[in-house]
mmCIF file of C-alpha atoms in Angstrom:
data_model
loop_
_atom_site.group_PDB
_atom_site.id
_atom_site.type_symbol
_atom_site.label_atom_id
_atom_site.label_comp_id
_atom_site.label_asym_id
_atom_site.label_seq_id
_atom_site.Cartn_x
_atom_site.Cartn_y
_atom_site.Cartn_z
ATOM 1 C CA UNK A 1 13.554 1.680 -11.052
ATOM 2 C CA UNK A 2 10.613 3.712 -9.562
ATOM 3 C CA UNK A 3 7.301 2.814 -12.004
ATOM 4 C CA UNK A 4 4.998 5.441 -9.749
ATOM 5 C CA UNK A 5 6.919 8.803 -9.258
ATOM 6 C CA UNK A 6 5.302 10.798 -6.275
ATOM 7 C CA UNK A 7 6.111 14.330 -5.762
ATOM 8 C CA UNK A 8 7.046 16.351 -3.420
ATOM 9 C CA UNK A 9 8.359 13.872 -1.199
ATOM 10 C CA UNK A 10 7.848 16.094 2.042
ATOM 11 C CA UNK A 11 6.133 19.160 1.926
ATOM 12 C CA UNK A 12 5.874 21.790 4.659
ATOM 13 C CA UNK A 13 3.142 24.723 4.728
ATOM 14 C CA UNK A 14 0.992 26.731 6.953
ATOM 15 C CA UNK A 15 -2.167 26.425 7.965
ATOM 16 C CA UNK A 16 -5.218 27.724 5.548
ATOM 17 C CA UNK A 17 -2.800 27.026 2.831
ATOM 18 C CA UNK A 18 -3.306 24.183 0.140
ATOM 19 C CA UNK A 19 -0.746 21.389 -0.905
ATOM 20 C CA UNK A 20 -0.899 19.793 -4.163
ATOM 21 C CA UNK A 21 0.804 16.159 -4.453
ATOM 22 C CA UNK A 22 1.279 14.687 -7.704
ATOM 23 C CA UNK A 23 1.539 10.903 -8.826
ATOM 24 C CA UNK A 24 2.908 9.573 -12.293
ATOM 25 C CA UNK A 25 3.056 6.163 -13.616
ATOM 26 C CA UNK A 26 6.141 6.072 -15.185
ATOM 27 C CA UNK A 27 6.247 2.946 -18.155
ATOM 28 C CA UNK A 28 1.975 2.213 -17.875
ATOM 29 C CA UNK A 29 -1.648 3.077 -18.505
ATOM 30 C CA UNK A 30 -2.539 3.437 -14.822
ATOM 31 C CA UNK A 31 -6.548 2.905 -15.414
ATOM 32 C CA UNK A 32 -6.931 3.599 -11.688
ATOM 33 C CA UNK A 33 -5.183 5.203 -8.663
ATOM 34 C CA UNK A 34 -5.462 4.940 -5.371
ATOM 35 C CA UNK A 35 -4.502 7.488 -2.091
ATOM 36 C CA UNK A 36 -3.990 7.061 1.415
ATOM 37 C CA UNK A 37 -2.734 8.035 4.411
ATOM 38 C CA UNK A 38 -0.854 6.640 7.080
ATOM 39 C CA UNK A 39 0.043 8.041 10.582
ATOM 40 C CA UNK A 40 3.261 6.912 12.514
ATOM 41 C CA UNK A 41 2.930 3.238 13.225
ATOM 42 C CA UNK A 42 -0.316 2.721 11.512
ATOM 43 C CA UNK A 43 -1.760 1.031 8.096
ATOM 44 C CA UNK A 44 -2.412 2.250 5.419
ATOM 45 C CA UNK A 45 -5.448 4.068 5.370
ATOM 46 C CA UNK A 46 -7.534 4.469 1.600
ATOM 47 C CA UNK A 47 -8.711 7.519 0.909
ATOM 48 C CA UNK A 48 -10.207 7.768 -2.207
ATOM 49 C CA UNK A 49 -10.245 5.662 -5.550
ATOM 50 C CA UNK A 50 -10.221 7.138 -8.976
ATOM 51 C CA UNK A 51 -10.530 6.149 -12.726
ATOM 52 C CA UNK A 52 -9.071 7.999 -15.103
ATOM 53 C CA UNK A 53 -11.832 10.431 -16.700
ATOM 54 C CA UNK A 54 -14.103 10.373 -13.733
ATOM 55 C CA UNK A 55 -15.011 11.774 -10.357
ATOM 56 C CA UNK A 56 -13.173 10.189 -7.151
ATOM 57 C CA UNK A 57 -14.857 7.887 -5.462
ATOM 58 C CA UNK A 58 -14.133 8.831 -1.429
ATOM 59 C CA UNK A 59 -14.212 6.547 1.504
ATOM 60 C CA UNK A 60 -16.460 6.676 4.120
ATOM 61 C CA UNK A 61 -15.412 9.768 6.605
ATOM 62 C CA UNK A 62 -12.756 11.535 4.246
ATOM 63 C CA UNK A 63 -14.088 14.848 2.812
ATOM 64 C CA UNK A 64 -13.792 14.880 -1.258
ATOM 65 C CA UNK A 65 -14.290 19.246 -0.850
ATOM 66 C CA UNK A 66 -11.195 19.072 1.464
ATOM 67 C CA UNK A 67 -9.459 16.401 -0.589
ATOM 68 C CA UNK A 68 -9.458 17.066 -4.171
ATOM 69 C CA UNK A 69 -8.527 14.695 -6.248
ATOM 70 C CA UNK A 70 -7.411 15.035 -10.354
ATOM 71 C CA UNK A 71 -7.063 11.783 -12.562
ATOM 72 C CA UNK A 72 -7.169 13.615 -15.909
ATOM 73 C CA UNK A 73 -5.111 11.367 -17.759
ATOM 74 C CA UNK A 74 -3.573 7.735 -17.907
ATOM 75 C CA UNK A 75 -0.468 8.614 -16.166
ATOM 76 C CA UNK A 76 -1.563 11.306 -13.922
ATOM 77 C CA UNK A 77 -3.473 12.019 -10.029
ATOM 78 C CA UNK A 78 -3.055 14.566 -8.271
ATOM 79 C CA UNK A 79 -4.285 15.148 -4.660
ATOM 80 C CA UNK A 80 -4.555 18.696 -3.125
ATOM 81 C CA UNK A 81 -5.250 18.902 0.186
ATOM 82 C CA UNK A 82 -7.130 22.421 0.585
ATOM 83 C CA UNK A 83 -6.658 24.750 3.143
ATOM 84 C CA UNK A 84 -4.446 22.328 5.835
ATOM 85 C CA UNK A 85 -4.576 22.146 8.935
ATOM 86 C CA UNK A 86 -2.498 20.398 11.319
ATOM 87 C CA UNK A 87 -4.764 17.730 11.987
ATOM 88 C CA UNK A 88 -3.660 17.017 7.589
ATOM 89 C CA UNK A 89 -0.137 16.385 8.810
ATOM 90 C CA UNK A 90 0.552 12.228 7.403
ATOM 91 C CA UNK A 91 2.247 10.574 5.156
ATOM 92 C CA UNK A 92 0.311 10.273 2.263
ATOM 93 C CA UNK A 93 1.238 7.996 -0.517
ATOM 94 C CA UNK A 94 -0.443 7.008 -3.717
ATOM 95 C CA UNK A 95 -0.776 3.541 -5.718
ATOM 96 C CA UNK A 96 -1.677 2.750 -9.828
ATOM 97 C CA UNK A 97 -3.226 0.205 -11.146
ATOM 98 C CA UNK A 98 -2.924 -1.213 -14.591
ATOM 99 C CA UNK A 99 -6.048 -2.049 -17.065
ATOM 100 C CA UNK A 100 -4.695 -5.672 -16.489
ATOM 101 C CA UNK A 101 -4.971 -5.270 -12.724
ATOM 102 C CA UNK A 102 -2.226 -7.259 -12.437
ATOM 103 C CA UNK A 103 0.710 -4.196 -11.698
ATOM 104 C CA UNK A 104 -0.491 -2.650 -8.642
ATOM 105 C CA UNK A 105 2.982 0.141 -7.760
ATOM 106 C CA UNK A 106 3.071 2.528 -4.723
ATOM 107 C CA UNK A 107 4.719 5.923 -4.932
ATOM 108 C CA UNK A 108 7.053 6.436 -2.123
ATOM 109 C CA UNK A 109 5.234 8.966 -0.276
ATOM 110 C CA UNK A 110 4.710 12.657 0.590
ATOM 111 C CA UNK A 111 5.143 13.531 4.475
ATOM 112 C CA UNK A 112 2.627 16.774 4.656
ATOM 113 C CA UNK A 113 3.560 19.150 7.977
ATOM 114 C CA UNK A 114 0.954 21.429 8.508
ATOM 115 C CA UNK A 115 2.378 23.841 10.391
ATOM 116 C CA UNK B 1 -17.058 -9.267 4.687
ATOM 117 C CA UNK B 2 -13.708 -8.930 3.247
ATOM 118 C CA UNK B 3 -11.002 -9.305 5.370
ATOM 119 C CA UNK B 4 -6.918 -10.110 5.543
ATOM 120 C CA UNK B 5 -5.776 -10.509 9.266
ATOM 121 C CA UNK B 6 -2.050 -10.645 8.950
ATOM 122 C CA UNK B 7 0.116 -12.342 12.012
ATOM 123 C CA UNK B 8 1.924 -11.738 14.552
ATOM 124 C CA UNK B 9 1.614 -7.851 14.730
ATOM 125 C CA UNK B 10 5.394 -7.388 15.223
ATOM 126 C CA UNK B 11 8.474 -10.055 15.137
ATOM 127 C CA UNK B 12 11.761 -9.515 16.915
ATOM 128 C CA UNK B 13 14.550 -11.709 15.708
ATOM 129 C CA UNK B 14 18.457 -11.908 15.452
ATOM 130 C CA UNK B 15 20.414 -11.422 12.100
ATOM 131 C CA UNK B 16 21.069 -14.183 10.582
ATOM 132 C CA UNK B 17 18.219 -15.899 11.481
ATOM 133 C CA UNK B 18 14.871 -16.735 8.989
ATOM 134 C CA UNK B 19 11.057 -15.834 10.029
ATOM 135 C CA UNK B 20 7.776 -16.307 9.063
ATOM 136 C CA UNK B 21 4.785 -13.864 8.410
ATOM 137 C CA UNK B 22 1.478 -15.373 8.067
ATOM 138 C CA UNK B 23 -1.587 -13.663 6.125
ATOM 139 C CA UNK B 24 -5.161 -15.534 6.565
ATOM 140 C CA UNK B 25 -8.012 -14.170 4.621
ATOM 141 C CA UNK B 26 -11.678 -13.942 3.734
ATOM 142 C CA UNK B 27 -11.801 -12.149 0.694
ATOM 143 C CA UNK B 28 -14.029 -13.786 -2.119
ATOM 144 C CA UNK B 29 -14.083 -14.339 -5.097
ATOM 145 C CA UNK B 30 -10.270 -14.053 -4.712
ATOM 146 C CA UNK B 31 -7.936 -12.685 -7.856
ATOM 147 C CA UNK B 32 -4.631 -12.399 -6.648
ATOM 148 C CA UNK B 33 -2.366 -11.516 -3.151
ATOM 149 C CA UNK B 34 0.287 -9.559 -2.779
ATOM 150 C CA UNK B 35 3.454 -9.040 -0.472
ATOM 151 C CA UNK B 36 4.506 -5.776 0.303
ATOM 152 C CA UNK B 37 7.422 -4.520 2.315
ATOM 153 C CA UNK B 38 7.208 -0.962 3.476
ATOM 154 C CA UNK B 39 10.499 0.907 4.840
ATOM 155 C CA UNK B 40 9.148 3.994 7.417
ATOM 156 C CA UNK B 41 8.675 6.915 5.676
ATOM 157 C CA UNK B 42 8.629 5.188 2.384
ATOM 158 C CA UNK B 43 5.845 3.638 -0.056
ATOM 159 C CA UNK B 44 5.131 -0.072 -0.017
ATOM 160 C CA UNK B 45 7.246 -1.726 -2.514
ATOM 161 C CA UNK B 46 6.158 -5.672 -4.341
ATOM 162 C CA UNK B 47 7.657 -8.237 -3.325
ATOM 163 C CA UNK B 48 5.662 -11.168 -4.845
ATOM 164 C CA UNK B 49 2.019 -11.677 -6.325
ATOM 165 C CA UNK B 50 0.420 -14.981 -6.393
ATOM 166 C CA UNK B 51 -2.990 -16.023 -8.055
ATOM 167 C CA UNK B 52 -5.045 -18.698 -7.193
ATOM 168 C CA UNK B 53 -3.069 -21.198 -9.451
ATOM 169 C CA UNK B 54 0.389 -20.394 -7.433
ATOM 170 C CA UNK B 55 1.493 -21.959 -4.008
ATOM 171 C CA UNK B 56 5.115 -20.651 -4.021
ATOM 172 C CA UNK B 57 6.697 -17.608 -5.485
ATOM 173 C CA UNK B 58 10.266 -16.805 -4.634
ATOM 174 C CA UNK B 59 12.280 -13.194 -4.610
ATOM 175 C CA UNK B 60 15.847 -13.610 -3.390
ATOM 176 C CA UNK B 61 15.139 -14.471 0.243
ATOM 177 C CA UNK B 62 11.499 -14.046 0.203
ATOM 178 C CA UNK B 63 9.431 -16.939 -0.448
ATOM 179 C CA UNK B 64 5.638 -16.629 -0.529
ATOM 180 C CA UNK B 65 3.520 -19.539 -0.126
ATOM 181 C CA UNK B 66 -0.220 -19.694 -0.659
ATOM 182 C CA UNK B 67 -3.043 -21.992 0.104
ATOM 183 C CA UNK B 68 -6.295 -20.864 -1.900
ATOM 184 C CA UNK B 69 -8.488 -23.845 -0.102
ATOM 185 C CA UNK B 70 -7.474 -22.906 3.795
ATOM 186 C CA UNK B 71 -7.117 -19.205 2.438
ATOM 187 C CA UNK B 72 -3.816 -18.933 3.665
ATOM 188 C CA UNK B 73 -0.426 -17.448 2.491
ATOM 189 C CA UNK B 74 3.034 -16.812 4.367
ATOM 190 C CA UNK B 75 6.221 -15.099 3.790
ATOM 191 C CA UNK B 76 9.338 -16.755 4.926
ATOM 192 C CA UNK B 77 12.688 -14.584 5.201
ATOM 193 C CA UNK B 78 15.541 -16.484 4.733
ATOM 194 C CA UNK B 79 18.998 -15.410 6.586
ATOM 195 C CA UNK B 80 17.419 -11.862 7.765
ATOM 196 C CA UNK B 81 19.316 -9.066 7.658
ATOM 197 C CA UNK B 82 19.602 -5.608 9.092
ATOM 198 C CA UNK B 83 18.045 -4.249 6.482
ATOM 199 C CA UNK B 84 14.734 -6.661 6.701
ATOM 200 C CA UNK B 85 13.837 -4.201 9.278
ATOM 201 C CA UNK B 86 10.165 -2.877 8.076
ATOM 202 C CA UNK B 87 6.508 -3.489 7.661
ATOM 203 C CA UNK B 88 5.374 -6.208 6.196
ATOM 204 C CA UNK B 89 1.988 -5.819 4.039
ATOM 205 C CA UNK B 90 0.117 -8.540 2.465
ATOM 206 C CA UNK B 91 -2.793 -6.892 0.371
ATOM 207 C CA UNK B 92 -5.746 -9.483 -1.164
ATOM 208 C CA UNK B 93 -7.415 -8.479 -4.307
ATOM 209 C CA UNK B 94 -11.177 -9.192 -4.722
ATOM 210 C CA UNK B 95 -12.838 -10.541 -8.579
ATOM 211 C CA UNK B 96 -16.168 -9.336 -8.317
ATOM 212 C CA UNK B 97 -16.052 -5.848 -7.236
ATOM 213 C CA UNK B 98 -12.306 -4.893 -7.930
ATOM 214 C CA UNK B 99 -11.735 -3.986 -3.986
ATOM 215 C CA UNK B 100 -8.275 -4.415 -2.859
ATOM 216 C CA UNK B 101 -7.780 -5.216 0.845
ATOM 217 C CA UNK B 102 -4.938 -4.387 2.996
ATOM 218 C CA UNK B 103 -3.861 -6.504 5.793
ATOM 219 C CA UNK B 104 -2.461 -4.455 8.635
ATOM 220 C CA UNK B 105 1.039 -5.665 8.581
ATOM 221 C CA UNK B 106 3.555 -6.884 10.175
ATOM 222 C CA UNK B 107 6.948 -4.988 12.057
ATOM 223 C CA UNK B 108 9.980 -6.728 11.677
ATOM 224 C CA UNK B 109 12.679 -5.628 13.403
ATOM 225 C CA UNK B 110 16.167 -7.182 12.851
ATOM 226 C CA UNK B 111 18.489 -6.629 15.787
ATOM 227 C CA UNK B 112 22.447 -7.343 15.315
#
């Protein structure tokens, strides 16, 4: 069964609204998630890394005002992506990692339309 | 720098028949790789992990193979099926600073 449970799993909105995706690990501590993106055809794309407890750590390019990200406890991120725009429209899909490092699960996804 | 270069970029091959994905890498010091296969439109689900102590790790009709001296690993499909069809991610985890580096996959597509 499922050990990362991402939710929605496709969400659609209008622009200038804001989308909030959630991401559980379901049977472990997850000391740190991870969120990306992917467009049609493409590889995953990291966003932004968090540990539980403390600020995101965004990569290079992706805005942490227009991505906010939530890791307030073991089992919990969240990712809201504030006031979309179409350009936001992707598949965006979230991973947890264990304090062992060794369990590294994927949720299976959240397809954003930005309408 | 970091890097996993995964190869070929896509595969077309016949039911039935078996494949091979290959995964080179750079990353150092090097903790563990992973195999990934991703369906469209869903999240990238394990296959096998391997750490530097493994060569071979099986799942059904996945085998993964890894060479820590030539930095090498490859995942051989046995008697594909239709339902192979997807991306194939390997994914290298780094010691030193915890980074975890994707490779950009590989499309497998199963044709009947």
């Amino acid at each position: 069964g499922a050990v990362v449970s991402q939710h929605p799993s496709r969400v659609i909105c209008k622009s200038g609204t804001s989308v909030k995706i959630e991401c559980r690990s379901l049977d472990f501590q997850a000391t740190t998630m991870f969120w990306y993106r992917q467009f049609p055809k493409q590889s995953l794309m990291l966003m932004a890394t968090s540990n539980e407890g403390s600020k995101a750590t965004y990569e290079q390019g992706v805005e942490k005002d227009k991505f906010l990200i939530n890791h307030a406890s073991l089992t919990l991120s969240t990712l809201t992506v504030t006031s979309a725009h179409p350009e936001d429209s992707s598949f965006y899909i979230c991973s947890a990692r264990g304090a062992g490092k060794e369990k590294l699960f994927f949720g299976s996804g959240t397809q954003l339309s930005v309408l | 720098k970091n890097q996993v270069e995964q190869s070929p970029q896509s595969l077309i091959i016949l039911e039935g028949k078996n494949c091979t994905l290959q995964c080179n890498y750079t990353v150092s010091p090097f903790s563990n790789l992973r195999w990934y296969k991703q369906d469209t439109g869903r999240g990238p689900v394990s296959l096998t992990i391997m750490t530097f102590s493994e060569n071979t790790k099986s799942n059904g009709r996945y085998t993964a193979t890894l060479d820590a001296d030539t930095k090498q690993s490859s995942l051989h499909i046995t008697a594909s099926q239709l339902s192979d069809s997807a991306s194939y991610i390997c994914v290298v985890s780094a010691n030193r600073d915890d980074k975890i580096i994707f490779g950009k996959g590989t499309r497998l597509h199963i044709l009947p």
